[in-house]
Coordinates of C-alpha atoms and ligand atoms in Angstrom, one line a residue:
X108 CA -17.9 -23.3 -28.1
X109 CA -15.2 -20.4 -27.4
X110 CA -11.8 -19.9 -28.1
X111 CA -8.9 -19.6 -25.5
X112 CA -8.3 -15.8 -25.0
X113 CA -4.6 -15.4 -26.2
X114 CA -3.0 -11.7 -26.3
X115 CA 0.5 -10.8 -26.4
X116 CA 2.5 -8.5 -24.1
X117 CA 5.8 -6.9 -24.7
X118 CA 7.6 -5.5 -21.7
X119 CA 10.1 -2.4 -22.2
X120 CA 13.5 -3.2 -22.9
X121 CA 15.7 -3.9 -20.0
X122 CA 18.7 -2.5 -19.1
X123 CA 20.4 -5.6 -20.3
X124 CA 19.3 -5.3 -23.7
X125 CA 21.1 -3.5 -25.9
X126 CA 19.1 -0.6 -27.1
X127 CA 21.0 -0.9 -30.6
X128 CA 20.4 -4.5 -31.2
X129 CA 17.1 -3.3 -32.0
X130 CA 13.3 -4.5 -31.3
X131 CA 11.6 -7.0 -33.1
X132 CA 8.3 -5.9 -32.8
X133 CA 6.5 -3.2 -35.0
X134 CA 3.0 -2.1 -34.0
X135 CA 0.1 -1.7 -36.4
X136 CA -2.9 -1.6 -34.1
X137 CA -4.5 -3.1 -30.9
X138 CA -4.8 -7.0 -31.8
X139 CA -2.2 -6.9 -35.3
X140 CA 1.8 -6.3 -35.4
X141 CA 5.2 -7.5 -37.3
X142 CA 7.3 -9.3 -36.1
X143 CA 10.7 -9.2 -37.9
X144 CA 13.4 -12.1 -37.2
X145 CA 17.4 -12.0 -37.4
X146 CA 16.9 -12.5 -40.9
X147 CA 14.4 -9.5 -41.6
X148 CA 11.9 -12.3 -42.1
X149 CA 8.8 -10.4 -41.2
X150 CA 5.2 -12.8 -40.3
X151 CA 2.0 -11.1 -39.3
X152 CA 0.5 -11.2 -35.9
X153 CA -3.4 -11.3 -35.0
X154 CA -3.9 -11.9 -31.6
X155 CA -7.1 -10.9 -29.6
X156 CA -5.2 -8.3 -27.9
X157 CA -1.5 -6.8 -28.3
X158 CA -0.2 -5.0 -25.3
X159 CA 2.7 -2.8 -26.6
X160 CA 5.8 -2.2 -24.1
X161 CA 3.8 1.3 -22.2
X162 CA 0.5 -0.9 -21.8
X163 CA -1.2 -0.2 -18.2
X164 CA -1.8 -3.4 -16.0
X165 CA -5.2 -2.3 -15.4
X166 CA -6.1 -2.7 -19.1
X167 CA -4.6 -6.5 -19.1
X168 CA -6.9 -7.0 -16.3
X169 CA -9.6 -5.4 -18.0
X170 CA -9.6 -7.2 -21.3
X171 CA -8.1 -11.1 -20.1
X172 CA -9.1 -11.4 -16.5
X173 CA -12.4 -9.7 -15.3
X174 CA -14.5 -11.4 -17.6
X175 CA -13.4 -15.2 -16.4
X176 CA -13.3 -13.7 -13.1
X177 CA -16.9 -12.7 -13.9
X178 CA -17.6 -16.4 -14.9
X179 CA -16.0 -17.9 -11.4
X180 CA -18.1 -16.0 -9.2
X181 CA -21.2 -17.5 -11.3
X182 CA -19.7 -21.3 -11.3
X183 CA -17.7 -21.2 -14.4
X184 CA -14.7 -22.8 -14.3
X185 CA -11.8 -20.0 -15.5
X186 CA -8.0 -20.4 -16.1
X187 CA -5.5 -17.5 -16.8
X188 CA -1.9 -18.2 -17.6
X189 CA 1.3 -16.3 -18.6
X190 CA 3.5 -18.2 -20.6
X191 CA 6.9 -16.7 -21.9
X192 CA 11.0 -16.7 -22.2
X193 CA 12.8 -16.3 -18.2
X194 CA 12.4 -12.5 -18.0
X195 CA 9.7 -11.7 -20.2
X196 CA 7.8 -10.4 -17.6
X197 CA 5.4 -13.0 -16.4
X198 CA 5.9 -12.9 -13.4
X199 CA 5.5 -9.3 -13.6
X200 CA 2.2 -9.4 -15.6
X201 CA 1.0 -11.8 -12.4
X202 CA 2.2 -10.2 -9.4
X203 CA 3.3 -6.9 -10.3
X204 CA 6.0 -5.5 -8.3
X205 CA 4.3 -7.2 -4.8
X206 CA 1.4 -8.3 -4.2
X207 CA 0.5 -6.0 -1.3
X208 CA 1.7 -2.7 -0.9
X209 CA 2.5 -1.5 -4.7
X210 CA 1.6 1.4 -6.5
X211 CA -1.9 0.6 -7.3
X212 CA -1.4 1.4 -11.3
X213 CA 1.6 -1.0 -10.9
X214 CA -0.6 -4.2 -9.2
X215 CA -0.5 -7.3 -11.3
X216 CA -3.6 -9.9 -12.0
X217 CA -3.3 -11.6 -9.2
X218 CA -4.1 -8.7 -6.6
X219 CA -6.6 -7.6 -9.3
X220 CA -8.4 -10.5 -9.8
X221 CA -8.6 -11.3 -5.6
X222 CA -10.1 -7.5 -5.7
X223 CA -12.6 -7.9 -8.7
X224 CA -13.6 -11.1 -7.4
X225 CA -14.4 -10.0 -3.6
X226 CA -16.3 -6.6 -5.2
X227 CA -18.7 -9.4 -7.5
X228 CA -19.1 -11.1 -4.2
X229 CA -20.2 -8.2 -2.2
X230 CA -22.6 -6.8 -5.0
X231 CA -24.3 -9.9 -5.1
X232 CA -24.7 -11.1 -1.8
X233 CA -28.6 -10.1 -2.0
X234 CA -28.8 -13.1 -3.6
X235 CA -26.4 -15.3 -2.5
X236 CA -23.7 -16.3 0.0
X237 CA -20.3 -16.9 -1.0
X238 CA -17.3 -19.4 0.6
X239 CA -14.0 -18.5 -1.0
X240 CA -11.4 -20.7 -0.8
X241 CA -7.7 -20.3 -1.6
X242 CA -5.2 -22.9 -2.3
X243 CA -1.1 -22.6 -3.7
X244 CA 0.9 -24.9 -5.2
X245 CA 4.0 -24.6 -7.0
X246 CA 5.3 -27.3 -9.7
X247 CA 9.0 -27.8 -8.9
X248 CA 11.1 -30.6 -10.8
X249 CA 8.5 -32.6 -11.2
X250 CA 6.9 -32.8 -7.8
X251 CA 3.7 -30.8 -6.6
X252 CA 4.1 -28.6 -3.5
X253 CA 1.8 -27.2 -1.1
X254 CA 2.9 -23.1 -0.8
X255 CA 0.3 -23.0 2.3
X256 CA 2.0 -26.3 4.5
X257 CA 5.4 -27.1 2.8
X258 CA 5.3 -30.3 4.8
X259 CA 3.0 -31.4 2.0
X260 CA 6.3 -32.1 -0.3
X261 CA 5.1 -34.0 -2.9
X262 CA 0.7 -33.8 -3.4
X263 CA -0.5 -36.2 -6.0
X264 CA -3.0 -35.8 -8.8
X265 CA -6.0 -37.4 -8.6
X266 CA -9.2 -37.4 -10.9
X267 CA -13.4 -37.4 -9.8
X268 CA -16.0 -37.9 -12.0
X269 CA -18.0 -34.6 -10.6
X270 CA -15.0 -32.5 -9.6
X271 CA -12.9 -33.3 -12.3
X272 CA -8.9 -32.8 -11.5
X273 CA -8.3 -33.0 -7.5
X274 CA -5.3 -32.1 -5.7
X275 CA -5.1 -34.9 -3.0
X276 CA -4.7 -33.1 0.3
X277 CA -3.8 -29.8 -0.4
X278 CA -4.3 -26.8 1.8
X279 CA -7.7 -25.0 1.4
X280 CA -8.0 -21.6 3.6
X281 CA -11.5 -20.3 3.5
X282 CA -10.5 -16.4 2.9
X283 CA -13.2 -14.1 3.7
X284 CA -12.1 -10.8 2.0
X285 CA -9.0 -9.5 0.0
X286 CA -6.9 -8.5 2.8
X287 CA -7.0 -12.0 4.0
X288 CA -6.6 -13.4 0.6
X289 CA -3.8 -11.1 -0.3
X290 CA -2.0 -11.6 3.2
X291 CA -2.3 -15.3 2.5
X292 CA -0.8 -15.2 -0.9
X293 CA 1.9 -13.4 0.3
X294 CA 2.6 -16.1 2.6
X295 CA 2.7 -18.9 -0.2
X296 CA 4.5 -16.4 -2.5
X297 CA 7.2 -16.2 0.3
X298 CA 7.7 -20.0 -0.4
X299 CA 8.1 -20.2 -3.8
X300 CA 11.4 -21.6 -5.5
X301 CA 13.3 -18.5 -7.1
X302 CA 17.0 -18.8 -8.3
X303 CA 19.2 -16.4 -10.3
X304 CA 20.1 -16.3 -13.6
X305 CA 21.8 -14.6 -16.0
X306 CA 18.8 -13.2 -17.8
X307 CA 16.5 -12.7 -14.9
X308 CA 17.7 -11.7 -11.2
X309 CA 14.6 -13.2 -9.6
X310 CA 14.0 -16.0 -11.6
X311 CA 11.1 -18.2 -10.4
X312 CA 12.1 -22.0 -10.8
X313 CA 8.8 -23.7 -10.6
X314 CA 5.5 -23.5 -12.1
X315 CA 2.9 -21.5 -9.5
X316 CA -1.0 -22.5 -9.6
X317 CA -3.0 -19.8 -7.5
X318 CA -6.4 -21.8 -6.8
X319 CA -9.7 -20.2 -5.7
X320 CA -13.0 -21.9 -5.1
X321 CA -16.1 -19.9 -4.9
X322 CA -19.2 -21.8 -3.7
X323 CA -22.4 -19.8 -3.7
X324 CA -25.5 -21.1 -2.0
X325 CA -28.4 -19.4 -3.4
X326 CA -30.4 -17.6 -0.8
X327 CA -33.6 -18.5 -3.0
X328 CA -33.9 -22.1 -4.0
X329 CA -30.9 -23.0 -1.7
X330 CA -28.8 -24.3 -4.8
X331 CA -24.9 -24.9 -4.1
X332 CA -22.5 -24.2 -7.3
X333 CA -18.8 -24.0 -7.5
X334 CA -16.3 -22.2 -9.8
X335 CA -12.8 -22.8 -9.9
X336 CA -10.7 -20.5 -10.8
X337 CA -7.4 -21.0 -11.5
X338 CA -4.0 -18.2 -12.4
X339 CA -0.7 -19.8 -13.3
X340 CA 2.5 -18.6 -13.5
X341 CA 4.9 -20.7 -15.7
X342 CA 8.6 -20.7 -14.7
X343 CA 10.5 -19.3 -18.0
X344 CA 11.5 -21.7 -21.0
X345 CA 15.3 -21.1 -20.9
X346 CA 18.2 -22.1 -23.3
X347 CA 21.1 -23.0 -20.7
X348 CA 23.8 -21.2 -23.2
X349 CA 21.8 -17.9 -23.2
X350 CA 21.2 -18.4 -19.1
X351 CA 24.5 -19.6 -18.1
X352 CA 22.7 -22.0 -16.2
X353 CA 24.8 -24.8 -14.8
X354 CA 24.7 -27.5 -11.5
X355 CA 21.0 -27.1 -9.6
X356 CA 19.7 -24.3 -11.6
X357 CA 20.4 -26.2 -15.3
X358 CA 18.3 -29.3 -13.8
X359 CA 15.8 -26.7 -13.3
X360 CA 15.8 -25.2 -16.3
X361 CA 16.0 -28.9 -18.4
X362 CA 12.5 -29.8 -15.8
X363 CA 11.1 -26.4 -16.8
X364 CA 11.6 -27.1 -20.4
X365 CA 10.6 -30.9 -20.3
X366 CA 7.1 -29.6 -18.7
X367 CA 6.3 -26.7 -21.1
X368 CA 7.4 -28.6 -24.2
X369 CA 4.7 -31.7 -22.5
X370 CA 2.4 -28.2 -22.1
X371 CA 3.1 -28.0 -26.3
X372 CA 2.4 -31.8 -27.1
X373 CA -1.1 -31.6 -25.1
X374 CA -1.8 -28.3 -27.2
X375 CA -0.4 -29.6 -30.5
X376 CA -2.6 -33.1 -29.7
X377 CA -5.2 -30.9 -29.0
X378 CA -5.3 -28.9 -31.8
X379 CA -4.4 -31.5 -34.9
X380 CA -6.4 -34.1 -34.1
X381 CA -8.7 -35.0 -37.1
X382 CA -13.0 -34.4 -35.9
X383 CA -13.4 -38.1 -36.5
X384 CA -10.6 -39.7 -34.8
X385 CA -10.6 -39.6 -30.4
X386 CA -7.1 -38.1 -30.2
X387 CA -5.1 -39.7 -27.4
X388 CA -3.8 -36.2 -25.3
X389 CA -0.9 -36.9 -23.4
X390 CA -2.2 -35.3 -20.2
X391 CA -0.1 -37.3 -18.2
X392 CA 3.3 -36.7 -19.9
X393 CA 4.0 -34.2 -16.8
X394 CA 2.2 -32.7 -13.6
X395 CA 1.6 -28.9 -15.4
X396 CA -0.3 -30.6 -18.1
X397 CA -2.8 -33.0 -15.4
X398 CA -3.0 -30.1 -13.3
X399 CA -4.5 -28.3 -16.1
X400 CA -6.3 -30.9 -18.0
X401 CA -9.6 -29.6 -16.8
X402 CA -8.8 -26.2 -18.5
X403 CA -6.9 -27.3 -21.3
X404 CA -9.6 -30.3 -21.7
X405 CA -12.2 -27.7 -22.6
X406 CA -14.4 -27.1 -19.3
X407 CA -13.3 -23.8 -18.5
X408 CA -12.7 -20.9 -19.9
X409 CA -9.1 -20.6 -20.4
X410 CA -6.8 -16.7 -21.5
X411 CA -3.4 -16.7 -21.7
X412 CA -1.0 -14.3 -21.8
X413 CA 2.0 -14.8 -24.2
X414 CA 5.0 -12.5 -22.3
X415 CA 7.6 -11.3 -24.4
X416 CA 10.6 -9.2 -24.9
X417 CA 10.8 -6.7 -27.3
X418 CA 14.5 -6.8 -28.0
X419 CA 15.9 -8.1 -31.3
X420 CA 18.9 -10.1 -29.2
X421 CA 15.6 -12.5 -28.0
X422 CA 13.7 -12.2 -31.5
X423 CA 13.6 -16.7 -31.5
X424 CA 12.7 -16.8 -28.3
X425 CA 9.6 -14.5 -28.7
X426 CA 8.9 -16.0 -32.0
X427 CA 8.8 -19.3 -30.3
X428 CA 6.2 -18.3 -27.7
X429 CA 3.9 -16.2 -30.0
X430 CA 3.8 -19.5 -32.5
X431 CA 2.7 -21.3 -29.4
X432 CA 0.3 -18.4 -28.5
X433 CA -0.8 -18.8 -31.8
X434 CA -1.3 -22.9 -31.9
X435 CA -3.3 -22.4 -28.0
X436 CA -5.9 -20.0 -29.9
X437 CA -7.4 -23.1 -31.7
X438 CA -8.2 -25.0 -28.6
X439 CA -11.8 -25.0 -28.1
X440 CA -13.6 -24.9 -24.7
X441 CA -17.2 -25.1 -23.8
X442 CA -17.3 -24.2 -20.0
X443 CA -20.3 -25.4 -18.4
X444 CA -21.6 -24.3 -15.1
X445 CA -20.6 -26.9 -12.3
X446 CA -23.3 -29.5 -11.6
X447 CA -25.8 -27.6 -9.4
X448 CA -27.0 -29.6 -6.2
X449 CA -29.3 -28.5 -3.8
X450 CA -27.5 -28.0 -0.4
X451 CA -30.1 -30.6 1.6
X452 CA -28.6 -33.2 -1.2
X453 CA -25.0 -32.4 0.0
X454 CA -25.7 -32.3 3.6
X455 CA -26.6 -35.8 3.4
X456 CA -24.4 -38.6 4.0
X457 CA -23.5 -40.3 0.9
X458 CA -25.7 -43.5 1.2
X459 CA -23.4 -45.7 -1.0
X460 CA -20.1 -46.7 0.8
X461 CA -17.0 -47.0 -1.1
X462 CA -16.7 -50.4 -1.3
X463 CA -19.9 -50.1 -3.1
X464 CA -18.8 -48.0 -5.4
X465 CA -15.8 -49.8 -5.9
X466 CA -17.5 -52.9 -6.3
X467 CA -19.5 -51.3 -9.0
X468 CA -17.3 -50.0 -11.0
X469 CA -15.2 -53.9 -10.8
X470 CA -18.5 -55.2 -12.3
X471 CA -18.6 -52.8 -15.1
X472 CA -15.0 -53.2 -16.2
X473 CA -15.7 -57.3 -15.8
X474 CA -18.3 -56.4 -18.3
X475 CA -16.3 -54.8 -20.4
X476 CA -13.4 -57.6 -20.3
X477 CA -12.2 -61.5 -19.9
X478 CA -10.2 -62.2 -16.3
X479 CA -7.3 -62.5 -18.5
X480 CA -7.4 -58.8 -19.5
X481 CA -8.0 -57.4 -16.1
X482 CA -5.4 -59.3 -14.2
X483 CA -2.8 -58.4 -16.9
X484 CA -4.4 -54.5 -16.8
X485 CA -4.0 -55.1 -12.8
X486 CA -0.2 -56.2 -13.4
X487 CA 0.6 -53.4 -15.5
X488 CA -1.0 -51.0 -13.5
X489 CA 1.3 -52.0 -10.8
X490 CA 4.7 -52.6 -12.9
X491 CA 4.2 -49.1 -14.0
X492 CA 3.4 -47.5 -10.5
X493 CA 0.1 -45.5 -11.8
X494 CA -1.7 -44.9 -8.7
X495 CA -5.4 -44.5 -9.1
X496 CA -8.8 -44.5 -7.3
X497 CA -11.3 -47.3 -7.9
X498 CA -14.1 -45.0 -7.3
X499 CA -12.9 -42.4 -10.2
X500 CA -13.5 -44.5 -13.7
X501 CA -12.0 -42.3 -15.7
X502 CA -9.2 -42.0 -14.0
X503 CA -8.8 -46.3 -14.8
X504 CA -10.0 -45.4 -18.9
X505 CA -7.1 -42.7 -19.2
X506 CA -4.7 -44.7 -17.5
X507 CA -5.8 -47.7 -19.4
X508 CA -5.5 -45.5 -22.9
X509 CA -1.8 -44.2 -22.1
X510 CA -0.9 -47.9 -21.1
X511 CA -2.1 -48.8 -24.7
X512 CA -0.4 -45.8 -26.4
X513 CA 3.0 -46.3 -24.7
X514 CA 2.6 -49.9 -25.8
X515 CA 1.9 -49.1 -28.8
X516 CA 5.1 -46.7 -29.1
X517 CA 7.4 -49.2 -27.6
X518 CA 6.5 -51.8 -30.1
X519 CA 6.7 -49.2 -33.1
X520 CA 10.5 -48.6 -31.6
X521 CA 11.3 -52.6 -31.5
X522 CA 9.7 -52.8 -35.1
X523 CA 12.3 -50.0 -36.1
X524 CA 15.1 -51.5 -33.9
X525 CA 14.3 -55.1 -35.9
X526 CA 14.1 -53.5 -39.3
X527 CA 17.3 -51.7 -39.0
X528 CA 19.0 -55.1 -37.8
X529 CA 17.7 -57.3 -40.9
X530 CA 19.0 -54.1 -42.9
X531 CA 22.5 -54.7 -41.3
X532 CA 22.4 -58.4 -41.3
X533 CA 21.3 -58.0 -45.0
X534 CA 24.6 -56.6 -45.6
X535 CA 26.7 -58.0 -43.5
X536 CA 25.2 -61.4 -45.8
X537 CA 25.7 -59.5 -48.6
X538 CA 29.7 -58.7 -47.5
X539 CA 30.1 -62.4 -46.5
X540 CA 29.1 -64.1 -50.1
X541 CA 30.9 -61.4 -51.9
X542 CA 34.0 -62.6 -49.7
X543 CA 33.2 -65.9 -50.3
X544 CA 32.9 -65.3 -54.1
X545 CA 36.6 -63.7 -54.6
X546 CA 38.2 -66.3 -52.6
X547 CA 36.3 -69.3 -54.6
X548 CA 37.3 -67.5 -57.7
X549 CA 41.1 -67.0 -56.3
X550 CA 41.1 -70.3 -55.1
X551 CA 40.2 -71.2 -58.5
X552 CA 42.4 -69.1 -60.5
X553 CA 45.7 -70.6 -57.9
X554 CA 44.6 -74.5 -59.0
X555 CA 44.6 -73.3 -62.6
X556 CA 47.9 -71.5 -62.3
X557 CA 49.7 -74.6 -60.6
X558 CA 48.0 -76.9 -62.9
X559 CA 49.6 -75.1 -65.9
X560 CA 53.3 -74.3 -64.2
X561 CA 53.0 -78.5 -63.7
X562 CA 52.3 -78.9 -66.7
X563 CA 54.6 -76.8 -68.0
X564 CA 57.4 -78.0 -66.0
X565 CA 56.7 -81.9 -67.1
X566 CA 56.7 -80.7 -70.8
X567 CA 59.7 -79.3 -70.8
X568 CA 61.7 -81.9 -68.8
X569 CA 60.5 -84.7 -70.8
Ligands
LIG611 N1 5.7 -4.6 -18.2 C1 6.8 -4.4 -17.5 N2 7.1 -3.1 -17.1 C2 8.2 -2.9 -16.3 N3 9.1 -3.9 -15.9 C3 8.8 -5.1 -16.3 C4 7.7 -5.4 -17.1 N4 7.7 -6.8 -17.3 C5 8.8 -7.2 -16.7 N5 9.5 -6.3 -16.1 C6 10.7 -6.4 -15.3 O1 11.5 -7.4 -16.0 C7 12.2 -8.3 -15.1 C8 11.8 -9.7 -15.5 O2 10.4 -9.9 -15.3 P1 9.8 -11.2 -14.6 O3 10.5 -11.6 -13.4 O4 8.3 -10.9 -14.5 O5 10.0 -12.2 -15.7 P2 9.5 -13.7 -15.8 O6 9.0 -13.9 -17.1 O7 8.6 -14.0 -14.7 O8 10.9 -14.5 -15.6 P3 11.1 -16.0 -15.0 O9 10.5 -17.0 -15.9 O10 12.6 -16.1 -15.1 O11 10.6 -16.0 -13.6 C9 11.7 -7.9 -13.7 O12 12.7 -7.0 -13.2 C10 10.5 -7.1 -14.0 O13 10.3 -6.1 -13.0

């Protein structure tokens, strides 16, 4: 078992920032600092790396990417992520200024990590030969998009047993070096949603996954293994006073925040769930979190990269995203190397159909339940709209769990809905008697008086 990677990195302050509002950040060594707050509140830092605001690109590279990118090329599933406030520099820490053509001491992961990767390729081909592969999609409100064929608007999600999270139908270019690679992201890059804003100029408005897929067939033994690898750049958490943001770009911004605060709950379920108790992880709460449930589920190796400004006029924001840098470190992963198959096995046409499979997987849930249960599952399934594969079981057991959970919320909600009616009723009752009460006793205290002013009146007459 290893941890997630998590370092920090604070860009200079920008011209925005006011150099006498002062910095929130005060350095002690490579992986420790302050941090002060608006209230000189001052909490520790340990991080496995701290890049201070002069900090090269090569050395983010060198400590938080090369070693998953290491992994990939060997079949080990590895995910990088920058995470941060708009205009913390995530982007930044990604890209770098472009992702061809830029000073080569400026060039961000990505560039880096297409470079390190084709160089591991290229020493080892001895031994092996490599097919890269290179997909983009971007997560923009709510709906995945192809970045290599934007006529693929909206690609779902789905889930298989052996390749774990699949997206249906996206665009996979088999890139043979990093000038096609580079050329290509360029391309997807060009089609990425990015707005304005009044804390960032280039803002980017969606989530971007950068996807590579590195099969090696063994020269040897003839083995086939596959590593994903996986960068993502987060669109910025954003508070729409701070932003300005208003119309199109405040949807945006309320989508983006709805997604990274789903991106929290997975963490936060991930990391306070009790050894003995099977934690339900909202996975499915938003497309960012399925996309990266593989990852964030534990089988890759996963490093993030918590962006942040410096400046003293964003101190909650930065607080905010190193507490969530902090809470990521205790996720666990245990990467395994994908399952290896020898290539005759994969050249072969799969003997069992479909309809097989399906067929076997209807037997084991019959198994497993009464008709009643499976046509009501089959109903819910449906009122709901989750769409899922027969052939992917998994897929049917998670779907099947959130079913149960959101049940399970809904009903707490109508037991809290109920009990603060009965407490209303209660005193509405209680209002009603005591009502009652003073008019009995006024009705009461009237017969009396008449009764004596009768009485009175026939006593003195007579
Ligand atoms: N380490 C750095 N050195 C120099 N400039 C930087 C650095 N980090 C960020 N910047 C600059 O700060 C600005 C904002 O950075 P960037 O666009 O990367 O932010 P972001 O976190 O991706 O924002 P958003 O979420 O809005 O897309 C850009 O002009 C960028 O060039």
């Amino acid at each position: 078992m290893s941890n997630v990677t998590v370092c920090a990195r604070f860009r200079p302050l920008s011209s925005k920032e006011n150099r006498d509002d002062g910095v929130c950040v005060r350095a002690i060594d490579s992986e420790t600092f302050v941090f002060q707050d608006d209230k000189d509140d001052e909490f520790t830092f340990n991080l496995d790396r701290v890049f201070y605001q002069d900090s090269a690109q090569a050395s983010i590279y060198d400590f938080l990417a090369l070693p998953i990118v290491t992994d990939a090329v060997n079949a080990i599933n590895g995910t990088i992520i920058t995470y941060g406030q708009t205009g913390a520099g995530k982007t930044y820490s990604m890209e770098g200024p472009g992702i061809q053509d830029c000073d080569e001491h400026k060039k961000g992961l990505l560039p880096r990590v297409v470079d390190g990767m084709f160089d591991q390729i290229t020493s080892s081909k001895d031994f092996a030969s490599y097919t890269v592969k290179l997909s983009m999609v971007e997560i923009y409100m709510e709906k995945v998009r192809d970045l290599l064929d934007l006529s693929k608007g909206n690609i779902q999600i789905k889930e298989n047993k052996t390749q774990g999270i699949l997206l249906s139908g996206v665009t996979e270019v088999p890139v043979s070096d990093s000038t096609e690679a580079l050329q290509l992201l360029c391309t997807g890059l060009a089609n990425r949603a990015v707005g304005e804003t009044q804390m960032n100029m280039s803002s980017s408005r969606s989530h971007c996954a950068y996807l590579f897929t590195i099969q090696q067939d063994s020269v040897t033994d003839k083995r086939v293994k596959t590593g994903k690898l996986i960068l993502v750049d987060l669109a910025g958490s954003e508070k729409a006073d701070k932003t300005g943001a208003e119309g199109k770009v405040l949807d945006e911004a309320k989508t983006i925040n709805k997604s990274l605060s789903a991106l929290g709950n997975v963490i936060n379920a991930l990391t306070s769930g009790s050894s003995s108790k099977v934690n339900h992880i909202p996975y499915r709460d938003s497309k960012l979190t399925r996309i990266l449930q593989d990852a964030l589920g534990g089988n890759s190796r996963m490093a993030l990269l918590c962006c942040c400004s410096p400046s003293n006029s964003n101190a909650s924001e930065t607080l905010s995203t190193l507490r969530f840098g902090m809470r990521a470190k205790h996720i666990k992963a245990s990467p395994r190397a994908s399952e290896v198959k020898s290539a005759k096995t994969q050249e072969e046409p799969c003997s069992v159909t479909k309809d097989e499979k399906c067929g076997r997987v209807l037997d084991k849930m019959k198994e497993r339940m009464s008709k009643e249960d499976i046509k009501m599952l089959e109903e819910v399934f449906i009122q709901e709209g989750i769409i899922f594969s027969l052939d992917s079981m998994e897929e049917v057991e998670t779907g099947y769990k959130d079913i149960v959970s959101e049940t399970i919320k809904s009903l707490e909600q109508t037991l809290e809905e109920l009990q603060l009616k009965v407490k209303k009723l209660e005193a509405e009752n209680k209002s009603i008697k005591e009502q009652a009460l003073r008019k009995q006793e006024s009705a009461a205290v009237g017969k009396m008086s008449r009764f004596i002013s009768s009485w009175y009146a026939s006593f003195f007459t007579s």
